[in-house]
CSV table of C-alpha atoms in Angstrom, one decimal:
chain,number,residue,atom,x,y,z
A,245,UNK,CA,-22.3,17.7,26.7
A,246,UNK,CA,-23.8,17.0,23.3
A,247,UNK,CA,-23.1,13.7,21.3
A,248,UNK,CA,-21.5,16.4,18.6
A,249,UNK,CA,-19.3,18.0,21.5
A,250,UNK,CA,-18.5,15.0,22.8
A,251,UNK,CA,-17.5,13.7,19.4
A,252,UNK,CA,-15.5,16.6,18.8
A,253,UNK,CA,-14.0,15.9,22.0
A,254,UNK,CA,-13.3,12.4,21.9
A,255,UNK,CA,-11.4,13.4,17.9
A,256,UNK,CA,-9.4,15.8,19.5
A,257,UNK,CA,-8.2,13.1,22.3
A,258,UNK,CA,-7.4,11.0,20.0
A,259,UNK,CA,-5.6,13.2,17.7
A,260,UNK,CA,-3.3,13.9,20.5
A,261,UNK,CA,-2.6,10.1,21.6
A,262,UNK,CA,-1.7,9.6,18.2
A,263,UNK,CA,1.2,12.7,18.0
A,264,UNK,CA,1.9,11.8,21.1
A,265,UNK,CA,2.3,7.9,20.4
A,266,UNK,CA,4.2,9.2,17.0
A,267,UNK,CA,6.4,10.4,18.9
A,268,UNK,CA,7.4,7.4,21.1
A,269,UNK,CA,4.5,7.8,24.0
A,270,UNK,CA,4.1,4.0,24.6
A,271,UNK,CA,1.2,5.3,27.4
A,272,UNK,CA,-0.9,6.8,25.6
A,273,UNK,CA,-0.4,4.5,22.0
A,274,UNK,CA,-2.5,1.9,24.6
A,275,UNK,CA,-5.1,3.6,26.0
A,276,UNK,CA,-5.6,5.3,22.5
A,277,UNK,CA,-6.1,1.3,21.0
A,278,UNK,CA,-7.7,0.2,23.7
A,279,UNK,CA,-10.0,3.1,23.3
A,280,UNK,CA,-10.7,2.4,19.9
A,281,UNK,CA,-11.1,-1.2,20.5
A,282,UNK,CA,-15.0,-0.9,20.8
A,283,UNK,CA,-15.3,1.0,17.5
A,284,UNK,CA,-13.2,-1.0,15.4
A,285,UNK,CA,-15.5,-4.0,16.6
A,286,UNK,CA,-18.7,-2.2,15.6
A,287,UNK,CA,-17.2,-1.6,12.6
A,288,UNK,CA,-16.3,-4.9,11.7
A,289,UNK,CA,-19.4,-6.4,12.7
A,290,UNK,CA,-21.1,-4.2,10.7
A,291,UNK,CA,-19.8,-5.6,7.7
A,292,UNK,CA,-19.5,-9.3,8.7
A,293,UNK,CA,-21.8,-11.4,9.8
A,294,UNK,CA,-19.1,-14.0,11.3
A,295,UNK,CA,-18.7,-13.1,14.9
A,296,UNK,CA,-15.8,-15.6,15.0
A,297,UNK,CA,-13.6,-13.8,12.6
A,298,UNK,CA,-14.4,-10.3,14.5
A,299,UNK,CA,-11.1,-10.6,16.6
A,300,UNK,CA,-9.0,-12.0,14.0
A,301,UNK,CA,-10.0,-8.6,11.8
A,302,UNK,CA,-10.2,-6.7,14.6
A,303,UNK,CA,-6.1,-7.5,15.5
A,304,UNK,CA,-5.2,-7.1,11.8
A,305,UNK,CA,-6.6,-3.8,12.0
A,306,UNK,CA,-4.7,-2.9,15.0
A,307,UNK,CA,-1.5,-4.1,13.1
A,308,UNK,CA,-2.5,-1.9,10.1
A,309,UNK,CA,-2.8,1.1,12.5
A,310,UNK,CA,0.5,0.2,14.3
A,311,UNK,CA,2.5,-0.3,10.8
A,312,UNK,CA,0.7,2.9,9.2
A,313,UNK,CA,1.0,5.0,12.1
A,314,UNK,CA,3.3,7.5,10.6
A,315,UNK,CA,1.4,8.3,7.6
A,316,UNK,CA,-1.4,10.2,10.2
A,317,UNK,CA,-1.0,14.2,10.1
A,318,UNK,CA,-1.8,15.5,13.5
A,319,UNK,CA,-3.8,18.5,11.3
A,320,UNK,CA,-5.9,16.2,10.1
A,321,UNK,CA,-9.2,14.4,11.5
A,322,UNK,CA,-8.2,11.0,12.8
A,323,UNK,CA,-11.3,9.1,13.0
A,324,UNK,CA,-11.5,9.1,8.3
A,325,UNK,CA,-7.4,7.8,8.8
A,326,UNK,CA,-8.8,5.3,11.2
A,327,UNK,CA,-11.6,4.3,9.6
A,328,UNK,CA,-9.8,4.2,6.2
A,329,UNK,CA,-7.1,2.0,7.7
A,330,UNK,CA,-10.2,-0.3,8.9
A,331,UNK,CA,-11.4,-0.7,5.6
A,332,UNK,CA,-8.4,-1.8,3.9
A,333,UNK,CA,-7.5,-4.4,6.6
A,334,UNK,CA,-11.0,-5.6,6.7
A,335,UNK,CA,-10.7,-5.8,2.7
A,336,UNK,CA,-7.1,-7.4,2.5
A,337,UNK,CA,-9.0,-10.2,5.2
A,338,UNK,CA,-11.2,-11.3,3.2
A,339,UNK,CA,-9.0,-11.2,-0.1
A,340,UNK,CA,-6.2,-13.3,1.9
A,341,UNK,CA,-8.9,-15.6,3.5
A,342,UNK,CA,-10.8,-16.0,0.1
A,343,UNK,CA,-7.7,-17.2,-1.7
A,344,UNK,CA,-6.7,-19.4,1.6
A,345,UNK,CA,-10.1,-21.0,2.6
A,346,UNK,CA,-9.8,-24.2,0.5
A,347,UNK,CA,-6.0,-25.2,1.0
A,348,UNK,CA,-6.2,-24.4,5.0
A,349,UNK,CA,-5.7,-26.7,7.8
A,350,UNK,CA,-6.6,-24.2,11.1
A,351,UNK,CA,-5.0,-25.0,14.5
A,352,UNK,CA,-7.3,-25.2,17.7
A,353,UNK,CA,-4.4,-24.8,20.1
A,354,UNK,CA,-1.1,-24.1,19.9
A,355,UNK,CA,1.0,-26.2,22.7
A,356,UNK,CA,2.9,-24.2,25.1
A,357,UNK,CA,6.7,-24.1,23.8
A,358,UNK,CA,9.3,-26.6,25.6
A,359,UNK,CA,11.3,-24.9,27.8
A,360,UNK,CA,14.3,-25.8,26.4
A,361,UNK,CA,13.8,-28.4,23.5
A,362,UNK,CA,17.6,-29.4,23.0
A,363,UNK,CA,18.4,-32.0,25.9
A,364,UNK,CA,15.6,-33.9,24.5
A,365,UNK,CA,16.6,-33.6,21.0
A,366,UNK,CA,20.2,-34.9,22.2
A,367,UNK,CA,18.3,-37.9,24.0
A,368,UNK,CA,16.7,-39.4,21.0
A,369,UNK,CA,19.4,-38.8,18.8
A,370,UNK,CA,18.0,-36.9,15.9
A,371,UNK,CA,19.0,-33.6,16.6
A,372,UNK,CA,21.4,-33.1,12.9
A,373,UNK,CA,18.2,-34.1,10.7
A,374,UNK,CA,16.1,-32.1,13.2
A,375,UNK,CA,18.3,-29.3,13.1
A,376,UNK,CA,17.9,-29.6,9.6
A,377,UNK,CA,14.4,-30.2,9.5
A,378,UNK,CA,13.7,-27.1,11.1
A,379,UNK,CA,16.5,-24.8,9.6
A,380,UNK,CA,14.1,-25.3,6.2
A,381,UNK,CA,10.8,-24.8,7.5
A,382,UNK,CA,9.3,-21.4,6.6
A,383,UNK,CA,7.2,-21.1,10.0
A,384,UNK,CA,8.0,-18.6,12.5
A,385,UNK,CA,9.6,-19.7,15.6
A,386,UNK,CA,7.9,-19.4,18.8
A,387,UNK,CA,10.8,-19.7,20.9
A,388,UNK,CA,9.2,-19.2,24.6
A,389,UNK,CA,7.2,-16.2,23.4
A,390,UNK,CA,3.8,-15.7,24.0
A,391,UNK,CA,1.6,-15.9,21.0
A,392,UNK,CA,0.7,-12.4,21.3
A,393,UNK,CA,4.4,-11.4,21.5
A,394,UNK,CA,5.1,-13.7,18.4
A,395,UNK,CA,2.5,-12.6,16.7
A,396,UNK,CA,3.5,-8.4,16.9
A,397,UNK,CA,7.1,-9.6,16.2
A,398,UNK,CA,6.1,-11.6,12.6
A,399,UNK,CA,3.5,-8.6,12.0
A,400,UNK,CA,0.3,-11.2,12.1
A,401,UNK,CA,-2.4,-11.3,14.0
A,402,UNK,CA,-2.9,-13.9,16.5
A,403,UNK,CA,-4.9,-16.6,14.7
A,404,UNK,CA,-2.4,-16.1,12.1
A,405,UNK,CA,0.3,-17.2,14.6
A,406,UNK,CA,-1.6,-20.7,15.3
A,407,UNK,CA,-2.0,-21.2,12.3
A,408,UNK,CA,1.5,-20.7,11.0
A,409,UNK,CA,3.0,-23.2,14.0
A,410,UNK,CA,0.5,-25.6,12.7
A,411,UNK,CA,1.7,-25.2,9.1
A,412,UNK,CA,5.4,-25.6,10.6
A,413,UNK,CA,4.4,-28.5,12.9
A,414,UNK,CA,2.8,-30.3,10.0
A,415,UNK,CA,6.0,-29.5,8.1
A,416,UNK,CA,8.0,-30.6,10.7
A,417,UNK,CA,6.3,-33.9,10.8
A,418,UNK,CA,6.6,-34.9,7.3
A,419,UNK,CA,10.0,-34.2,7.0
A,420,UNK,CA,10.7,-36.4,9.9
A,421,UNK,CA,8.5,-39.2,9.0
A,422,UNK,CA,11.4,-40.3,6.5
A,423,UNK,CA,14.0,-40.0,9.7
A,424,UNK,CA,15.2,-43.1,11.1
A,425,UNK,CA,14.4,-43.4,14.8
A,426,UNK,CA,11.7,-40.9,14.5
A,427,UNK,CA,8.6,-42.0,16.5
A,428,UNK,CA,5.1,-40.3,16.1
A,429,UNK,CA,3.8,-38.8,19.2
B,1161,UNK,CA,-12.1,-28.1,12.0
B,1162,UNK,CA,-13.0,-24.4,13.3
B,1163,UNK,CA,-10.0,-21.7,12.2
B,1164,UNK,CA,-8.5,-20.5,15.8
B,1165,UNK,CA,-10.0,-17.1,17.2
B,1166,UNK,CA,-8.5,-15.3,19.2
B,1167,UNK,CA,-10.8,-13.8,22.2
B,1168,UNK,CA,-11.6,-10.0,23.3
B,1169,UNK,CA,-8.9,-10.7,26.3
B,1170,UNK,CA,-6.2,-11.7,23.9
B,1171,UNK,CA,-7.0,-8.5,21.8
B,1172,UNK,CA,-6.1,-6.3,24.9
B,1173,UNK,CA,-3.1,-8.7,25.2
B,1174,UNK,CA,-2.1,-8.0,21.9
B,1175,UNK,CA,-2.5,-4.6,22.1
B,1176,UNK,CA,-0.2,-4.1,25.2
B,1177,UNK,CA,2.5,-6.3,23.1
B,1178,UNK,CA,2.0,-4.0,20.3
B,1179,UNK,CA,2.6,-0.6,22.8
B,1180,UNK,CA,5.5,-2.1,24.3
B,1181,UNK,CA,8.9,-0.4,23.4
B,1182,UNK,CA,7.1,1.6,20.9
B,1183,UNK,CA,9.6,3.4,19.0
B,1184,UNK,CA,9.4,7.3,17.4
B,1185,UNK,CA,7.8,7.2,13.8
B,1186,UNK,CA,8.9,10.0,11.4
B,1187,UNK,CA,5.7,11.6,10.2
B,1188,UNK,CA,5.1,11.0,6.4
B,1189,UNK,CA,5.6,14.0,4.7
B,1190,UNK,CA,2.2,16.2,3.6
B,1191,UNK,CA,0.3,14.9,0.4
B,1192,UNK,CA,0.6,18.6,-0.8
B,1193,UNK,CA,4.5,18.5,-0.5
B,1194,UNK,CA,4.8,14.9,-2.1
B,1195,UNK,CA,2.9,16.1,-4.8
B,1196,UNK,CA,4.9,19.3,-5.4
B,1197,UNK,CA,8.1,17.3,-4.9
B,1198,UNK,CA,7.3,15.3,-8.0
B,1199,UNK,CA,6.3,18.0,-9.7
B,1200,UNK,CA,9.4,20.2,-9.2
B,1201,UNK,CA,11.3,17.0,-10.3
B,1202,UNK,CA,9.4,16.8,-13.8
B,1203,UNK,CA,9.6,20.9,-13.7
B,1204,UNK,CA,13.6,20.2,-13.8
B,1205,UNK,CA,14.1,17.6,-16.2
B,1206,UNK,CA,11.3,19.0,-18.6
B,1207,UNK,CA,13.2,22.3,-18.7
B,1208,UNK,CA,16.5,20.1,-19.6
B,1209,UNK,CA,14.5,18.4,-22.1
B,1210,UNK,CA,13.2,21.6,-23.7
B,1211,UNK,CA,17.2,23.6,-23.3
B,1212,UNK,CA,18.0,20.3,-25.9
B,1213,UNK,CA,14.9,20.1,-28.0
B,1214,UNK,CA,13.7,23.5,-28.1
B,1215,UNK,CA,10.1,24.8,-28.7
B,1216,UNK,CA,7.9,24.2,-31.4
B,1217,UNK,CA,6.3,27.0,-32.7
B,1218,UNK,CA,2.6,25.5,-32.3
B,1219,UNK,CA,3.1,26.8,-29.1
B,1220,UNK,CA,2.5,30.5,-30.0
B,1221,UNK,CA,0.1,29.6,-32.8
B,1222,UNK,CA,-3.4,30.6,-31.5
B,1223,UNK,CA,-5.3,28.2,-34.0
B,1224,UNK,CA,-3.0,25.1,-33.1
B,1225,UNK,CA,-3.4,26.1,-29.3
B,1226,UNK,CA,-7.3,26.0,-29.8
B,1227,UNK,CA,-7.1,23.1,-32.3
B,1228,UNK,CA,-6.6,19.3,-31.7
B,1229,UNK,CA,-2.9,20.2,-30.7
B,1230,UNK,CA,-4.1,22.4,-27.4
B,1231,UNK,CA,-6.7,19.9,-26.3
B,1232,UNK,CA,-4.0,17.0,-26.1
B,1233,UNK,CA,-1.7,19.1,-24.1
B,1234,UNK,CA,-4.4,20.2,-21.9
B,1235,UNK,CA,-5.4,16.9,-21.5
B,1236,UNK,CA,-2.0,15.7,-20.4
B,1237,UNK,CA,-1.8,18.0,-18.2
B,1238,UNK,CA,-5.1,16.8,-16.5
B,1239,UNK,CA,-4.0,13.2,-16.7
B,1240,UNK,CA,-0.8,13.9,-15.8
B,1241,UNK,CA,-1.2,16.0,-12.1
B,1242,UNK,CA,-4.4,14.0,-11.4
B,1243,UNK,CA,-2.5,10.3,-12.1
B,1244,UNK,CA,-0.3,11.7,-9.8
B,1245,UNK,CA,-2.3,13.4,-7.3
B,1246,UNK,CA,-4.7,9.9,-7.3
B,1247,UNK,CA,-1.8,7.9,-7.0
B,1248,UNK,CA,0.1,9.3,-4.3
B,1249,UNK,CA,-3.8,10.2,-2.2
B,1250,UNK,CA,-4.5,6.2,-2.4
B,1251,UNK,CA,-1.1,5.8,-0.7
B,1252,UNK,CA,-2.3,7.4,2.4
B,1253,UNK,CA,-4.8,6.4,4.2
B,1254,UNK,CA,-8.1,9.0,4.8
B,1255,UNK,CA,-7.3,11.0,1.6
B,1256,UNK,CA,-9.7,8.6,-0.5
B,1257,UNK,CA,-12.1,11.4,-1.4
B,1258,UNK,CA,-8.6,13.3,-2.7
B,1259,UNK,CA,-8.1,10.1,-4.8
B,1260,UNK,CA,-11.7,10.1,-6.2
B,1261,UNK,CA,-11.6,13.5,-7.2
B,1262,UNK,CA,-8.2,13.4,-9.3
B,1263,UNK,CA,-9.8,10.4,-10.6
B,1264,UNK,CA,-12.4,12.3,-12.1
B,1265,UNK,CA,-9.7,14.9,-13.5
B,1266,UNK,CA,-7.8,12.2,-15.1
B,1267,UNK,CA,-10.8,10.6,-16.8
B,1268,UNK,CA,-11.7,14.0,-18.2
B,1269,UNK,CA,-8.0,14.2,-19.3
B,1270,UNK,CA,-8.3,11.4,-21.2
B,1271,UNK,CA,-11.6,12.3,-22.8
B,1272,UNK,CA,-9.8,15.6,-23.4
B,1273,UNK,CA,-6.6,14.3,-25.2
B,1274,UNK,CA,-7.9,11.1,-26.9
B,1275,UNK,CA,-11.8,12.6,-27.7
B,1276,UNK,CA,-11.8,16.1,-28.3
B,1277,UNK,CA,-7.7,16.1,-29.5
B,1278,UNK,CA,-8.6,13.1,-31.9
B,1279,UNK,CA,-11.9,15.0,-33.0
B,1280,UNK,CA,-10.2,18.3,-33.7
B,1281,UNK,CA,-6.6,17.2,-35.3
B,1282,UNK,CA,-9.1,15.6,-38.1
B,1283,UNK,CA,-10.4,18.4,-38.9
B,1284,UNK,CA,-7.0,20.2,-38.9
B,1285,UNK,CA,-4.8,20.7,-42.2
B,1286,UNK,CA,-1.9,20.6,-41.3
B,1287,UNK,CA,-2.0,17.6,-39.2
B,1288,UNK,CA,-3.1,15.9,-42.4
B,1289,UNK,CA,0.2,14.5,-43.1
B,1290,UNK,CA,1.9,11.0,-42.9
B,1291,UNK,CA,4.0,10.8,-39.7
B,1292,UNK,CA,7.1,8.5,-39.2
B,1293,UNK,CA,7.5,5.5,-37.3
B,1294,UNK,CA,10.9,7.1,-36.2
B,1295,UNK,CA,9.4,10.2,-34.9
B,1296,UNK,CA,6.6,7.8,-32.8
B,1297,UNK,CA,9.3,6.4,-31.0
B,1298,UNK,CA,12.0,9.1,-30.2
B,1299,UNK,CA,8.9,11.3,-28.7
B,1300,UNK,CA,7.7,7.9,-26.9
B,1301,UNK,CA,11.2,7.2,-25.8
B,1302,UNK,CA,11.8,10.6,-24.8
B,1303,UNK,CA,8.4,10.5,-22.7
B,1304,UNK,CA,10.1,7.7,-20.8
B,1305,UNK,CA,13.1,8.8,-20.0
B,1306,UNK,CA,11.5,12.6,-18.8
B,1307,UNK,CA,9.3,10.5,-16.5
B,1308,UNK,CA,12.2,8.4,-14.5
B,1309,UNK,CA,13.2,11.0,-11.8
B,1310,UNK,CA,9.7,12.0,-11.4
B,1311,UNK,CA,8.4,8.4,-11.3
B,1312,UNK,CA,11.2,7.9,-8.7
B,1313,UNK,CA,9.8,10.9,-6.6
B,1314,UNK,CA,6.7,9.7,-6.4
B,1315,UNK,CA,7.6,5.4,-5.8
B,1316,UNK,CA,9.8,6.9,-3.1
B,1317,UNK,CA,6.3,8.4,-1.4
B,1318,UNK,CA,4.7,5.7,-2.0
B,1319,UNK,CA,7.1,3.3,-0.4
B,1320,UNK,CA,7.0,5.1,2.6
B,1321,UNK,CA,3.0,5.6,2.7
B,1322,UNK,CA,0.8,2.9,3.3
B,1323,UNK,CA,-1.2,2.1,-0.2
B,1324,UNK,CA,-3.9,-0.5,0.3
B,1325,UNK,CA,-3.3,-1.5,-2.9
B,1326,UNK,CA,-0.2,-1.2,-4.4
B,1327,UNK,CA,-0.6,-2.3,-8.3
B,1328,UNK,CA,-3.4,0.7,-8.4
B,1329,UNK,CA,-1.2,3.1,-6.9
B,1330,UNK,CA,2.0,2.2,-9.0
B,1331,UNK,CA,-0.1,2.3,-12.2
B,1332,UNK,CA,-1.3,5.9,-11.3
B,1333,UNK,CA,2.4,6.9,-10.8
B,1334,UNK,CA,3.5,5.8,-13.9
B,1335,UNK,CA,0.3,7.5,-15.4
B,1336,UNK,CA,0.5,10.5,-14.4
B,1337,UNK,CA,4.1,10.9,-14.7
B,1338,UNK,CA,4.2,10.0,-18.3
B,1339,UNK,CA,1.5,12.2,-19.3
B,1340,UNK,CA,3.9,15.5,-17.2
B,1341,UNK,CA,6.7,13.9,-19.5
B,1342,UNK,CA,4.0,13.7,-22.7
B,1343,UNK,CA,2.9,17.4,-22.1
B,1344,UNK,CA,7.0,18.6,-21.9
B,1345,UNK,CA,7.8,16.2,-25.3
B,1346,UNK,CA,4.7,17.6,-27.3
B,1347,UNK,CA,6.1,21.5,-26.6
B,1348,UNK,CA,9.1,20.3,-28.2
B,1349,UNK,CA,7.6,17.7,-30.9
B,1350,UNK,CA,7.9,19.3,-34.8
B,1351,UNK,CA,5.9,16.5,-36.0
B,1352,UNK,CA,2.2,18.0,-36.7
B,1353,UNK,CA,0.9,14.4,-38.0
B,1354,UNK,CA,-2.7,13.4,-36.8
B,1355,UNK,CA,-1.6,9.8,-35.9
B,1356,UNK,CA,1.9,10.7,-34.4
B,1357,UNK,CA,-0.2,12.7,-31.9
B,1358,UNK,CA,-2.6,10.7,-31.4
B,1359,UNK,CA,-0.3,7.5,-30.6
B,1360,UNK,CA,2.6,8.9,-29.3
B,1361,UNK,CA,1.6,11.7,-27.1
B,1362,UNK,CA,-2.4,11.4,-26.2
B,1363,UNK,CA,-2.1,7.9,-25.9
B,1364,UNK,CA,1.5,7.8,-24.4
B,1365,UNK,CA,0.5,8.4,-20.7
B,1366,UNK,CA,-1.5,4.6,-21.2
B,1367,UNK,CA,1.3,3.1,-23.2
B,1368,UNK,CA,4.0,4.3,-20.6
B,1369,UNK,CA,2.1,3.6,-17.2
B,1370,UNK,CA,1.8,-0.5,-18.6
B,1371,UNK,CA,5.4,-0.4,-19.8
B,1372,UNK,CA,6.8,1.4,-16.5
B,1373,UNK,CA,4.3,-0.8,-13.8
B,1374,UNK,CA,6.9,-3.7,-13.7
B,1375,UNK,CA,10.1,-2.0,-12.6
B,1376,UNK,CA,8.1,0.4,-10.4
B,1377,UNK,CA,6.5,-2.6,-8.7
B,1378,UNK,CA,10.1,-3.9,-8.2
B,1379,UNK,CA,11.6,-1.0,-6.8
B,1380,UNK,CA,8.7,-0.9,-4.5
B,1381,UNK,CA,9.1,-4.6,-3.5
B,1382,UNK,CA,12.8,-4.1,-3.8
B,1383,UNK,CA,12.2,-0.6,-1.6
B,1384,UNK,CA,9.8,-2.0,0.9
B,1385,UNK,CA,11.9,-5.1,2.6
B,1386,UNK,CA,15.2,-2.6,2.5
């Protein structure tokens, strides 16, 4: 087979994931992302030279392609609607990350939720200004997810979801710190 | 401190997460149908707007159709299906060469209403007369309100499209849907002044898409997290 027939071949396959994955086809929506896992990466790293943001752009772009699904026509090409949804994640990255690189405070890791925070919270007594606390904090709540569950539910990519519970903890903390009772650590 | 990155293995994670319970999508509608959509909606309220107003008679006058008079109206037509055509293209993704081209026809539009219009009403007679203020705003006012329901058309593609950049977008909807709503006000207009042309119908498309890009950036806001 020729690279042009097998080009041909590999646009027509995805063509029909994506109809297929329009039309509820969980199956084939996966193997059609994973498939195009590879060439979204090539094409980020073709226009960035950070390797370590290459994931981070490379899941935005898979949220762009999940949240503008329905705007593909099946009688059109898919590979320009993929590569065009590429481009304009990739841009809006480095517009947010531009506009958020001096105020940001990243995460390294993001500790595994309690189980069930609330028996604690009774123990120490704090659990009204806690309740509180938390009730007014903008940061999405993990609550036992994964973070690549949490991170599909709030429409971010994953980093995005560390970084956010680091926002919250940070939050969290401050608002506690005038708490009486409230112990560091 | 390094920003958190997520690895290769948590991408195929994520995109599991994001296949799981996947739900039906309806399928945008075509960008030739959008299109047409808004245009049938200005096609509707302009022939409203003309049962009320009438028809001036520079319409079947050959040398005011040739003049300063015909170049405006052809260049709101330009302006106004290519602002619209642009606008609604950048809305989905893949249609960017669409966009670029409608581009084009609205930038000779412009150069069409504003140059050549401007260049020929000078040397025109009988638009050698003082216009009113009062006559600038009922055709600028009547622009506006022609180009509501199609604006609304075309906000309500938009909102369900996917434009990378919504400002853009917006401005080309109210652009090109003022300059349909121009083009049906200037059939009806009986004022022949050069300036009253000039301000309140070539230059209307750029004086309504500034006035009508905060309320449809609202309603798109306002559309978008219903």
């Amino acid at each position: 087979m020729s690279a042009a027939e097998e080009r041909q071949a590999r646009e027509e396959r995805w063509r029909t994931s994506m109809a297929a994955a329009q039309d509820g086809d969980a199956k084939a929506y996966e193997s059609l992302l994973q498939e195009l896992l590879p060439e979204i990466r090539s094409l980020v790293r073709r226009r960035l030279p950070d390797e370590a943001a290459v994931e981070d752009i490379v899941q935005n772009t898979l949220l762009a392609i999940h949240r503008s699904r329905h705007t593909y026509r099946s009688e059109r090409p898919f590979g320009p609607w993929m590569r065009a949804v590429a481009r304009n994640a990739f841009l809006d990255h480095v517009r947010v990350r531009s506009r958020r690189v001096e105020r940001e405070v990243p995460l390294d890791a993001v500790p595994e939720p309690a189980d069930d925070p609330a028996p604690m919270l009774e123990r120490v007594g704090l659990s009204p200004e806690l309740e509180r606390a938390l009730a007014e904090l903008p940061a999405i709540q993990l609550r036992g997810l994964s973070v690549a569950e949490a991170a599909v539910k709030a429409g971010v990519s994953m980093s995005a979801v560390k970084v956010r519970a680091h926002r919250g903890y940070r939050a969290l903390r401050a608002r506690l710190e005038g708490v009486e009772g409230f112990r560091d650590g | 401190m390094a920003e958190p990155t997520p690895t290769e293995g948590e991408t195929s994670d994520f995109v599991r997460e994001l296949s799981r319970d996947l739900s039906p999508v309806e399928r945008i509608a075509r960008l030739r149908t959008g299109v047409v959509r808004v245009l049938a909606l200005w096609a509707g309220v302009s022939l409203v707007a003309i049962a009320v107003k009438g028809v001036t008679g520079d319409v079947s006058d050959p040398a005011r159709m040739l003049g300063g008079f015909g170049a405006i109206l052809a260049g709101l037509s330009l302006v106004g299906v290519g602002g619209l055509v642009a606008a609604l293209s950048t809305s989905v993704p893949g249609r960017e060469s669409t966009a670029r081209v409608a581009s084009g026809l609205v930038a000779f539009g412009l150069l069409l209403a504003m140059g050549l219009g401007a260049v020929l009403l000078r040397a025109d007679p009988s638009a050698a007369v003082a216009g009113t203020f009062r006559s600038d705003m009922m055709c600028l006012t009547l622009a506006a309100i022609v180009a509501v329901l199609p604006s609304l058309g075309a906000l309500l593609y938009v909102v369900r499209a996917a434009p990378a950049r919504p400002v853009p977008t917006l401005w080309g909807v109210g652009l090109g849907c003022v300059a349909l709503a121009a083009f049906t006000v200037q059939l009806g207009c009986m004022d022949p002044a050069f300036r009253h042309l000039l301000v309140s119908h070539a230059l209307a498309p750029a004086i309504g898409s500034a006035v009508f890009l905060a309320p449809l950036w609202l309603g798109f806001r306002r559309l978008r997290q219903a």
